[in-house]
């Protein structure tokens, strides 16, 4: 049986389109996550960024890989239904934590989250991957936007740096340039969302978000999870997150002392 938050149609949509919305996934944990975000912003980790771009207004903060030092994030990863829902969506027998990610756009932030796919930034590959993007404030225009079916494109999208827009590496044979989904008339999925709702999307899905021109904050918590077939892979350049000193070899499952299994059927 699938988790009560999911329907068979949602699982089919995720498998087919690479993206679906799960209402209320973190509904019971919104205040805990808000407290965790506050702790994160008060004490940023080594990968924190202010995403300052010339000519842009507001503040766009993001940080990742903090769940092991911020108790609220660890609590929600353990207590929420995210792992079981992820297993159903991925059709996986097990679920591993990859990392967490916080993205905060203060009122009047003009900078958009550029179109990108997460997979090429990471040192992991597999069909069974899922990210949950959950707003901790109600969102309309500042919600996440995903291109349906982009996880099935023949070439992955070249990873670029959000502020400088420079490529992580040059490999035109393997990677495609970042497309313009609106100009190219792609199938963009987006939802108005309440705090604790979550967009679930495959690591290879093209996604982005507008700036936050509203008068309220847009705090979002993301959780990246892995399924049975996820394996370590070498990239032609740096990865983000880097996880230095991991000592893994191509083709291995990610080491469980760093990336624990949090659900098994």
PDB file of C-alpha atoms in Angstrom:
ATOM      1  CA  UNK A   1       0.000   0.000   0.000  1.00  0.00           C
ATOM      2  CA  UNK A   2       1.140   3.520  -0.738  1.00  0.00           C
ATOM      3  CA  UNK A   3       1.437   6.233   1.885  1.00  0.00           C
ATOM      4  CA  UNK A   4      -1.893   8.018   2.623  1.00  0.00           C
ATOM      5  CA  UNK A   5      -0.453  11.329   1.330  1.00  0.00           C
ATOM      6  CA  UNK A   6      -0.008   9.768  -2.121  1.00  0.00           C
ATOM      7  CA  UNK A   7      -2.269   8.389  -4.812  1.00  0.00           C
ATOM      8  CA  UNK A   8      -1.397   5.942  -7.564  1.00  0.00           C
ATOM      9  CA  UNK A   9      -1.884   8.841 -10.001  1.00  0.00           C
ATOM     10  CA  UNK A  10       0.772  10.921  -8.239  1.00  0.00           C
ATOM     11  CA  UNK A  11       3.262   8.065  -8.372  1.00  0.00           C
ATOM     12  CA  UNK A  12       2.520   7.580 -12.067  1.00  0.00           C
ATOM     13  CA  UNK A  13       2.924  11.333 -12.646  1.00  0.00           C
ATOM     14  CA  UNK A  14       6.291  11.332 -10.873  1.00  0.00           C
ATOM     15  CA  UNK A  15       7.509   8.348 -12.862  1.00  0.00           C
ATOM     16  CA  UNK A  16       6.273   9.788 -16.178  1.00  0.00           C
ATOM     17  CA  UNK A  17       6.926  13.516 -15.769  1.00  0.00           C
ATOM     18  CA  UNK A  18       9.622  13.525 -13.096  1.00  0.00           C
ATOM     19  CA  UNK A  19       7.615  15.859 -10.869  1.00  0.00           C
ATOM     20  CA  UNK A  20       4.470  15.973  -8.742  1.00  0.00           C
ATOM     21  CA  UNK A  21       3.175  17.890  -5.734  1.00  0.00           C
ATOM     22  CA  UNK A  22       2.620  16.274  -2.314  1.00  0.00           C
ATOM     23  CA  UNK A  23       0.247  18.293  -0.183  1.00  0.00           C
ATOM     24  CA  UNK A  24       1.017  18.462   3.533  1.00  0.00           C
ATOM     25  CA  UNK A  25       4.232  16.422   3.479  1.00  0.00           C
ATOM     26  CA  UNK A  26       5.855  18.569   6.195  1.00  0.00           C
ATOM     27  CA  UNK A  27       2.606  20.086   7.502  1.00  0.00           C
ATOM     28  CA  UNK A  28       3.227  18.920  11.062  1.00  0.00           C
ATOM     29  CA  UNK A  29       6.820  20.155  11.059  1.00  0.00           C
ATOM     30  CA  UNK A  30       6.606  23.696   9.668  1.00  0.00           C
ATOM     31  CA  UNK A  31       7.447  25.464  12.933  1.00  0.00           C
ATOM     32  CA  UNK A  32      10.366  23.117  13.567  1.00  0.00           C
ATOM     33  CA  UNK A  33      11.740  23.774  10.085  1.00  0.00           C
ATOM     34  CA  UNK A  34      11.282  27.533  10.502  1.00  0.00           C
ATOM     35  CA  UNK A  35      13.321  27.348  13.700  1.00  0.00           C
ATOM     36  CA  UNK A  36      15.979  25.339  11.866  1.00  0.00           C
ATOM     37  CA  UNK A  37      16.154  27.898   9.058  1.00  0.00           C
ATOM     38  CA  UNK A  38      16.580  30.664  11.640  1.00  0.00           C
ATOM     39  CA  UNK A  39      19.418  28.734  13.260  1.00  0.00           C
ATOM     40  CA  UNK A  40      20.995  28.147   9.853  1.00  0.00           C
ATOM     41  CA  UNK A  41      20.855  31.837   8.916  1.00  0.00           C
ATOM     42  CA  UNK A  42      22.256  32.890  12.291  1.00  0.00           C
ATOM     43  CA  UNK A  43      25.129  30.410  11.951  1.00  0.00           C
ATOM     44  CA  UNK A  44      25.729  29.671   8.256  1.00  0.00           C
ATOM     45  CA  UNK A  45      27.715  26.618   7.210  1.00  0.00           C
ATOM     46  CA  UNK A  46      30.807  26.579   4.972  1.00  0.00           C
ATOM     47  CA  UNK A  47      28.732  26.393   1.776  1.00  0.00           C
ATOM     48  CA  UNK A  48      26.391  29.311   2.517  1.00  0.00           C
ATOM     49  CA  UNK A  49      25.887  31.928  -0.172  1.00  0.00           C
ATOM     50  CA  UNK A  50      24.197  35.312  -0.292  1.00  0.00           C
ATOM     51  CA  UNK A  51      23.778  35.116  -4.100  1.00  0.00           C
ATOM     52  CA  UNK A  52      24.537  38.789  -4.561  1.00  0.00           C
ATOM     53  CA  UNK A  53      24.224  39.851  -8.180  1.00  0.00           C
ATOM     54  CA  UNK A  54      24.859  43.376  -9.436  1.00  0.00           C
ATOM     55  CA  UNK A  55      21.672  45.291 -10.056  1.00  0.00           C
ATOM     56  CA  UNK A  56      19.487  42.916  -8.049  1.00  0.00           C
ATOM     57  CA  UNK A  57      17.528  43.920  -4.960  1.00  0.00           C
ATOM     58  CA  UNK A  58      16.735  42.081  -1.742  1.00  0.00           C
ATOM     59  CA  UNK A  59      18.455  39.096  -0.145  1.00  0.00           C
ATOM     60  CA  UNK A  60      18.683  35.556  -1.527  1.00  0.00           C
ATOM     61  CA  UNK A  61      20.360  33.267   1.035  1.00  0.00           C
ATOM     62  CA  UNK A  62      21.018  29.594   0.519  1.00  0.00           C
ATOM     63  CA  UNK A  63      22.986  26.923   2.354  1.00  0.00           C
ATOM     64  CA  UNK A  64      23.182  23.139   2.342  1.00  0.00           C
ATOM     65  CA  UNK A  65      24.531  20.077   4.164  1.00  0.00           C
ATOM     66  CA  UNK A  66      23.549  21.205   7.659  1.00  0.00           C
ATOM     67  CA  UNK A  67      21.190  18.488   8.882  1.00  0.00           C
ATOM     68  CA  UNK A  68      23.868  16.859  11.029  1.00  0.00           C
ATOM     69  CA  UNK A  69      24.542  20.069  12.966  1.00  0.00           C
ATOM     70  CA  UNK A  70      21.068  21.629  13.067  1.00  0.00           C
ATOM     71  CA  UNK A  71      18.898  19.531  15.361  1.00  0.00           C
ATOM     72  CA  UNK A  72      15.605  20.710  13.893  1.00  0.00           C
ATOM     73  CA  UNK A  73      16.505  19.439  10.426  1.00  0.00           C
ATOM     74  CA  UNK A  74      17.612  16.061  11.773  1.00  0.00           C
ATOM     75  CA  UNK A  75      14.380  15.777  13.766  1.00  0.00           C
ATOM     76  CA  UNK A  76      12.186  16.441  10.719  1.00  0.00           C
ATOM     77  CA  UNK A  77      14.127  14.027   8.509  1.00  0.00           C
ATOM     78  CA  UNK A  78      13.526  11.326  11.128  1.00  0.00           C
ATOM     79  CA  UNK A  79       9.957  12.155  12.173  1.00  0.00           C
ATOM     80  CA  UNK A  80       8.292  13.269   8.931  1.00  0.00           C
ATOM     81  CA  UNK A  81       6.807  10.865   6.352  1.00  0.00           C
ATOM     82  CA  UNK A  82       9.278  12.118   3.706  1.00  0.00           C
ATOM     83  CA  UNK A  83      11.338   8.913   3.539  1.00  0.00           C
ATOM     84  CA  UNK A  84       8.345   6.597   3.120  1.00  0.00           C
ATOM     85  CA  UNK A  85       6.759   8.906   0.547  1.00  0.00           C
ATOM     86  CA  UNK A  86      10.092   9.036  -1.304  1.00  0.00           C
ATOM     87  CA  UNK A  87      10.255   5.230  -1.414  1.00  0.00           C
ATOM     88  CA  UNK A  88       6.784   5.098  -2.965  1.00  0.00           C
ATOM     89  CA  UNK A  89       7.529   7.793  -5.536  1.00  0.00           C
ATOM     90  CA  UNK A  90      10.871   6.267  -6.544  1.00  0.00           C
ATOM     91  CA  UNK A  91       9.548   2.676  -6.352  1.00  0.00           C
ATOM     92  CA  UNK A  92      12.527   1.916  -4.151  1.00  0.00           C
ATOM     93  CA  UNK A  93      12.958  -0.512  -1.264  1.00  0.00           C
ATOM     94  CA  UNK A  94      15.341   1.775   0.614  1.00  0.00           C
ATOM     95  CA  UNK A  95      15.944   5.498   1.056  1.00  0.00           C
ATOM     96  CA  UNK A  96      19.229   7.242   1.837  1.00  0.00           C
ATOM     97  CA  UNK A  97      19.777  10.858   2.878  1.00  0.00           C
ATOM     98  CA  UNK A  98      21.884  12.828   0.424  1.00  0.00           C
ATOM     99  CA  UNK A  99      21.641  16.351   1.822  1.00  0.00           C
ATOM    100  CA  UNK A 100      19.419  19.227   2.906  1.00  0.00           C
ATOM    101  CA  UNK A 101      19.184  22.670   1.306  1.00  0.00           C
ATOM    102  CA  UNK A 102      17.740  25.941   2.613  1.00  0.00           C
ATOM    103  CA  UNK A 103      16.739  28.765   0.233  1.00  0.00           C
ATOM    104  CA  UNK A 104      15.427  32.065   1.585  1.00  0.00           C
ATOM    105  CA  UNK A 105      14.242  34.993  -0.526  1.00  0.00           C
ATOM    106  CA  UNK A 106      13.428  37.996   1.603  1.00  0.00           C
ATOM    107  CA  UNK A 107      10.644  40.406   0.539  1.00  0.00           C
ATOM    108  CA  UNK A 108      11.587  42.403  -2.542  1.00  0.00           C
ATOM    109  CA  UNK A 109      14.251  39.951  -3.759  1.00  0.00           C
ATOM    110  CA  UNK A 110      14.463  40.336  -7.512  1.00  0.00           C
ATOM    111  CA  UNK A 111      16.975  37.582  -8.292  1.00  0.00           C
ATOM    112  CA  UNK A 112      15.464  34.437  -9.752  1.00  0.00           C
ATOM    113  CA  UNK A 113      16.744  30.949  -9.084  1.00  0.00           C
ATOM    114  CA  UNK A 114      18.118  30.213 -12.565  1.00  0.00           C
ATOM    115  CA  UNK A 115      16.939  27.233 -14.583  1.00  0.00           C
ATOM    116  CA  UNK A 116      19.106  24.214 -13.792  1.00  0.00           C
ATOM    117  CA  UNK A 117      19.069  20.487 -13.069  1.00  0.00           C
ATOM    118  CA  UNK A 118      20.576  19.256  -9.819  1.00  0.00           C
ATOM    119  CA  UNK A 119      21.962  15.953 -11.056  1.00  0.00           C
ATOM    120  CA  UNK A 120      25.025  17.246 -12.965  1.00  0.00           C
ATOM    121  CA  UNK A 121      26.176  19.155  -9.864  1.00  0.00           C
ATOM    122  CA  UNK A 122      26.129  15.965  -7.795  1.00  0.00           C
ATOM    123  CA  UNK A 123      28.483  12.978  -7.676  1.00  0.00           C
ATOM    124  CA  UNK A 124      25.600  10.528  -7.780  1.00  0.00           C
ATOM    125  CA  UNK A 125      23.542   9.024 -10.603  1.00  0.00           C
ATOM    126  CA  UNK A 126      20.481   6.816 -10.745  1.00  0.00           C
ATOM    127  CA  UNK A 127      16.872   6.728 -11.855  1.00  0.00           C
ATOM    128  CA  UNK A 128      15.682   6.527  -8.244  1.00  0.00           C
ATOM    129  CA  UNK A 129      16.263  10.032  -6.904  1.00  0.00           C
ATOM    130  CA  UNK A 130      13.903  12.601  -5.415  1.00  0.00           C
ATOM    131  CA  UNK A 131      14.130  16.119  -4.055  1.00  0.00           C
ATOM    132  CA  UNK A 132      11.390  17.598  -1.890  1.00  0.00           C
ATOM    133  CA  UNK A 133      11.104  21.404  -2.088  1.00  0.00           C
ATOM    134  CA  UNK A 134       8.832  22.679   0.661  1.00  0.00           C
ATOM    135  CA  UNK A 135       7.897  26.325   1.271  1.00  0.00           C
ATOM    136  CA  UNK A 136       7.597  27.416   4.896  1.00  0.00           C
ATOM    137  CA  UNK A 137       5.498  30.405   3.808  1.00  0.00           C
ATOM    138  CA  UNK A 138       2.543  30.427   1.426  1.00  0.00           C
ATOM    139  CA  UNK A 139       3.775  30.944  -2.144  1.00  0.00           C
ATOM    140  CA  UNK A 140       2.273  31.839  -5.509  1.00  0.00           C
ATOM    141  CA  UNK A 141       4.677  33.559  -7.913  1.00  0.00           C
ATOM    142  CA  UNK A 142       7.792  32.594  -5.904  1.00  0.00           C
ATOM    143  CA  UNK A 143       6.977  28.897  -6.082  1.00  0.00           C
ATOM    144  CA  UNK A 144       9.171  26.235  -7.688  1.00  0.00           C
ATOM    145  CA  UNK A 145       8.789  25.696 -11.449  1.00  0.00           C
ATOM    146  CA  UNK A 146       9.678  22.380 -13.110  1.00  0.00           C
ATOM    147  CA  UNK A 147       9.797  21.269 -16.748  1.00  0.00           C
ATOM    148  CA  UNK A 148       7.824  18.042 -17.055  1.00  0.00           C
ATOM    149  CA  UNK A 149       9.653  15.189 -18.752  1.00  0.00           C
ATOM    150  CA  UNK A 150      13.066  16.871 -18.713  1.00  0.00           C
ATOM    151  CA  UNK A 151      14.513  13.967 -16.714  1.00  0.00           C
ATOM    152  CA  UNK A 152      14.193  11.911 -19.922  1.00  0.00           C
ATOM    153  CA  UNK A 153      16.201  14.251 -22.165  1.00  0.00           C
ATOM    154  CA  UNK A 154      19.041  12.603 -24.077  1.00  0.00           C
ATOM    155  CA  UNK A 155      21.662  14.977 -22.661  1.00  0.00           C
ATOM    156  CA  UNK A 156      21.967  16.399 -19.128  1.00  0.00           C
ATOM    157  CA  UNK A 157      21.989  20.167 -18.680  1.00  0.00           C
ATOM    158  CA  UNK A 158      25.363  21.844 -18.137  1.00  0.00           C
ATOM    159  CA  UNK A 159      25.741  22.994 -14.502  1.00  0.00           C
ATOM    160  CA  UNK A 160      26.489  26.704 -14.057  1.00  0.00           C
ATOM    161  CA  UNK A 161      27.190  29.014 -11.133  1.00  0.00           C
ATOM    162  CA  UNK A 162      24.077  30.937 -10.137  1.00  0.00           C
ATOM    163  CA  UNK A 163      25.630  34.390  -9.775  1.00  0.00           C
ATOM    164  CA  UNK A 164      28.436  34.466 -12.344  1.00  0.00           C
ATOM    165  CA  UNK A 165      26.579  32.131 -14.767  1.00  0.00           C
ATOM    166  CA  UNK A 166      29.927  30.459 -15.540  1.00  0.00           C
ATOM    167  CA  UNK A 167      29.954  26.760 -16.395  1.00  0.00           C
ATOM    168  CA  UNK A 168      31.334  24.287 -13.849  1.00  0.00           C
ATOM    169  CA  UNK A 169      33.191  22.619 -16.709  1.00  0.00           C
ATOM    170  CA  UNK A 170      33.250  22.530 -20.518  1.00  0.00           C
ATOM    171  CA  UNK A 171      31.856  19.375 -22.123  1.00  0.00           C
ATOM    172  CA  UNK A 172      29.539  20.198 -25.015  1.00  0.00           C
ATOM    173  CA  UNK A 173      29.530  16.589 -26.228  1.00  0.00           C
ATOM    174  CA  UNK A 174      28.027  15.268 -22.993  1.00  0.00           C
ATOM    175  CA  UNK A 175      26.014  18.253 -21.724  1.00  0.00           C
ATOM    176  CA  UNK A 176      23.484  20.586 -23.338  1.00  0.00           C
ATOM    177  CA  UNK A 177      23.340  24.353 -22.713  1.00  0.00           C
ATOM    178  CA  UNK A 178      20.729  25.617 -20.258  1.00  0.00           C
ATOM    179  CA  UNK A 179      17.523  26.087 -22.294  1.00  0.00           C
ATOM    180  CA  UNK A 180      14.916  28.845 -21.971  1.00  0.00           C
ATOM    181  CA  UNK A 181      11.741  26.890 -21.131  1.00  0.00           C
ATOM    182  CA  UNK A 182       9.348  29.819 -21.586  1.00  0.00           C
ATOM    183  CA  UNK A 183      10.786  30.898 -24.936  1.00  0.00           C
ATOM    184  CA  UNK A 184      10.801  27.293 -26.128  1.00  0.00           C
ATOM    185  CA  UNK A 185       7.225  26.599 -25.015  1.00  0.00           C
ATOM    186  CA  UNK A 186       8.098  23.774 -22.627  1.00  0.00           C
ATOM    187  CA  UNK A 187       5.604  22.161 -20.241  1.00  0.00           C
ATOM    188  CA  UNK A 188       6.292  24.109 -17.030  1.00  0.00           C
ATOM    189  CA  UNK A 189       4.558  22.823 -13.903  1.00  0.00           C
ATOM    190  CA  UNK A 190       4.075  25.095 -10.888  1.00  0.00           C
ATOM    191  CA  UNK A 191       1.686  25.208  -7.973  1.00  0.00           C
ATOM    192  CA  UNK A 192       0.452  27.710  -5.417  1.00  0.00           C
ATOM    193  CA  UNK A 193       1.475  26.105  -2.140  1.00  0.00           C
ATOM    194  CA  UNK A 194       0.798  26.280   1.574  1.00  0.00           C
ATOM    195  CA  UNK A 195       3.506  25.871   4.233  1.00  0.00           C
ATOM    196  CA  UNK A 196       4.499  22.211   4.450  1.00  0.00           C
ATOM    197  CA  UNK A 197       3.380  21.245   0.952  1.00  0.00           C
ATOM    198  CA  UNK A 198       6.208  19.852  -1.193  1.00  0.00           C
ATOM    199  CA  UNK A 199       7.150  19.595  -4.846  1.00  0.00           C
ATOM    200  CA  UNK A 200       8.772  16.206  -5.464  1.00  0.00           C
ATOM    201  CA  UNK A 201      11.096  16.073  -8.455  1.00  0.00           C
ATOM    202  CA  UNK A 202      13.757  13.845  -9.948  1.00  0.00           C
ATOM    203  CA  UNK A 203      17.360  15.126  -9.777  1.00  0.00           C
ATOM    204  CA  UNK A 204      17.398  15.357 -13.587  1.00  0.00           C
ATOM    205  CA  UNK A 205      14.341  17.626 -13.863  1.00  0.00           C
ATOM    206  CA  UNK A 206      14.992  21.193 -15.070  1.00  0.00           C
ATOM    207  CA  UNK A 207      13.682  23.668 -12.500  1.00  0.00           C
ATOM    208  CA  UNK A 208      13.959  27.238 -11.249  1.00  0.00           C
ATOM    209  CA  UNK A 209      12.008  29.914  -9.386  1.00  0.00           C
ATOM    210  CA  UNK A 210      11.138  33.555  -9.838  1.00  0.00           C
ATOM    211  CA  UNK A 211      12.316  36.241  -7.459  1.00  0.00           C
ATOM    212  CA  UNK A 212      10.196  37.169  -4.469  1.00  0.00           C
ATOM    213  CA  UNK A 213       8.635  40.534  -5.219  1.00  0.00           C
ATOM    214  CA  UNK A 214       5.993  40.089  -2.516  1.00  0.00           C
ATOM    215  CA  UNK A 215       5.970  41.767   0.903  1.00  0.00           C
ATOM    216  CA  UNK A 216       6.444  38.473   2.776  1.00  0.00           C
ATOM    217  CA  UNK A 217       9.411  36.112   3.190  1.00  0.00           C
ATOM    218  CA  UNK A 218       9.810  32.993   1.099  1.00  0.00           C
ATOM    219  CA  UNK A 219      11.606  30.373   3.141  1.00  0.00           C
ATOM    220  CA  UNK A 220      12.040  26.933   1.605  1.00  0.00           C
ATOM    221  CA  UNK A 221      13.490  23.683   2.904  1.00  0.00           C
ATOM    222  CA  UNK A 222      14.684  21.040   0.457  1.00  0.00           C
ATOM    223  CA  UNK A 223      15.553  17.426   1.216  1.00  0.00           C
ATOM    224  CA  UNK A 224      17.478  15.316  -1.306  1.00  0.00           C
ATOM    225  CA  UNK A 225      16.986  11.550  -1.034  1.00  0.00           C
ATOM    226  CA  UNK A 226      18.330   8.504  -2.896  1.00  0.00           C
ATOM    227  CA  UNK A 227      16.902   5.117  -3.827  1.00  0.00           C
ATOM    228  CA  UNK A 228      18.189   1.620  -4.525  1.00  0.00           C
ATOM    229  CA  UNK A 229      20.013   2.281  -7.807  1.00  0.00           C
ATOM    230  CA  UNK A 230      21.858   5.495  -6.835  1.00  0.00           C
ATOM    231  CA  UNK A 231      25.620   5.146  -7.274  1.00  0.00           C
ATOM    232  CA  UNK A 232      28.708   7.335  -6.926  1.00  0.00           C
ATOM    233  CA  UNK A 233      29.893   8.755 -10.261  1.00  0.00           C
ATOM    234  CA  UNK A 234      32.951  10.767 -11.305  1.00  0.00           C
ATOM    235  CA  UNK A 235      32.289  14.171 -12.897  1.00  0.00           C
ATOM    236  CA  UNK A 236      34.605  16.057 -15.290  1.00  0.00           C
ATOM    237  CA  UNK A 237      34.857  18.946 -12.823  1.00  0.00           C
ATOM    238  CA  UNK A 238      33.997  19.990  -9.253  1.00  0.00           C
ATOM    239  CA  UNK A 239      30.772  18.814  -7.656  1.00  0.00           C
ATOM    240  CA  UNK A 240      28.382  20.733  -5.441  1.00  0.00           C
ATOM    241  CA  UNK A 241      28.167  19.775  -2.617  1.00  0.00           C
ATOM    242  CA  UNK A 242      31.811  18.673  -2.736  1.00  0.00           C
ATOM    243  CA  UNK A 243      31.904  16.307   0.294  1.00  0.00           C
ATOM    244  CA  UNK A 244      35.726  16.285   0.405  1.00  0.00           C
ATOM    245  CA  UNK A 245      37.560  13.155   1.549  1.00  0.00           C
ATOM    246  CA  UNK A 246      34.711  10.739   0.871  1.00  0.00           C
ATOM    247  CA  UNK A 247      36.999   7.961  -0.522  1.00  0.00           C
ATOM    248  CA  UNK A 248      34.271   6.435  -2.710  1.00  0.00           C
ATOM    249  CA  UNK A 249      34.870   4.767  -6.066  1.00  0.00           C
ATOM    250  CA  UNK A 250      32.758   4.971  -9.223  1.00  0.00           C
ATOM    251  CA  UNK A 251      29.843   2.533  -9.145  1.00  0.00           C
ATOM    252  CA  UNK A 252      29.660   2.239  -5.358  1.00  0.00           C
ATOM    253  CA  UNK A 253      26.573   2.975  -3.287  1.00  0.00           C
ATOM    254  CA  UNK A 254      27.150   6.070  -1.194  1.00  0.00           C
ATOM    255  CA  UNK A 255      28.792   5.296   2.144  1.00  0.00           C
ATOM    256  CA  UNK A 256      26.102   4.854   4.774  1.00  0.00           C
ATOM    257  CA  UNK A 257      28.043   6.435   7.623  1.00  0.00           C
ATOM    258  CA  UNK A 258      27.859   9.739   5.730  1.00  0.00           C
ATOM    259  CA  UNK A 259      24.576   9.143   3.879  1.00  0.00           C
ATOM    260  CA  UNK A 260      22.455   7.004   6.217  1.00  0.00           C
ATOM    261  CA  UNK A 261      19.617   4.734   5.162  1.00  0.00           C
ATOM    262  CA  UNK A 262      16.526   6.196   6.822  1.00  0.00           C
ATOM    263  CA  UNK A 263      13.864   3.849   5.463  1.00  0.00           C
ATOM    264  CA  UNK A 264      13.715   0.199   4.417  1.00  0.00           C
ATOM    265  CA  UNK A 265      10.566  -1.631   3.377  1.00  0.00           C
TER     266      UNK A 265
END
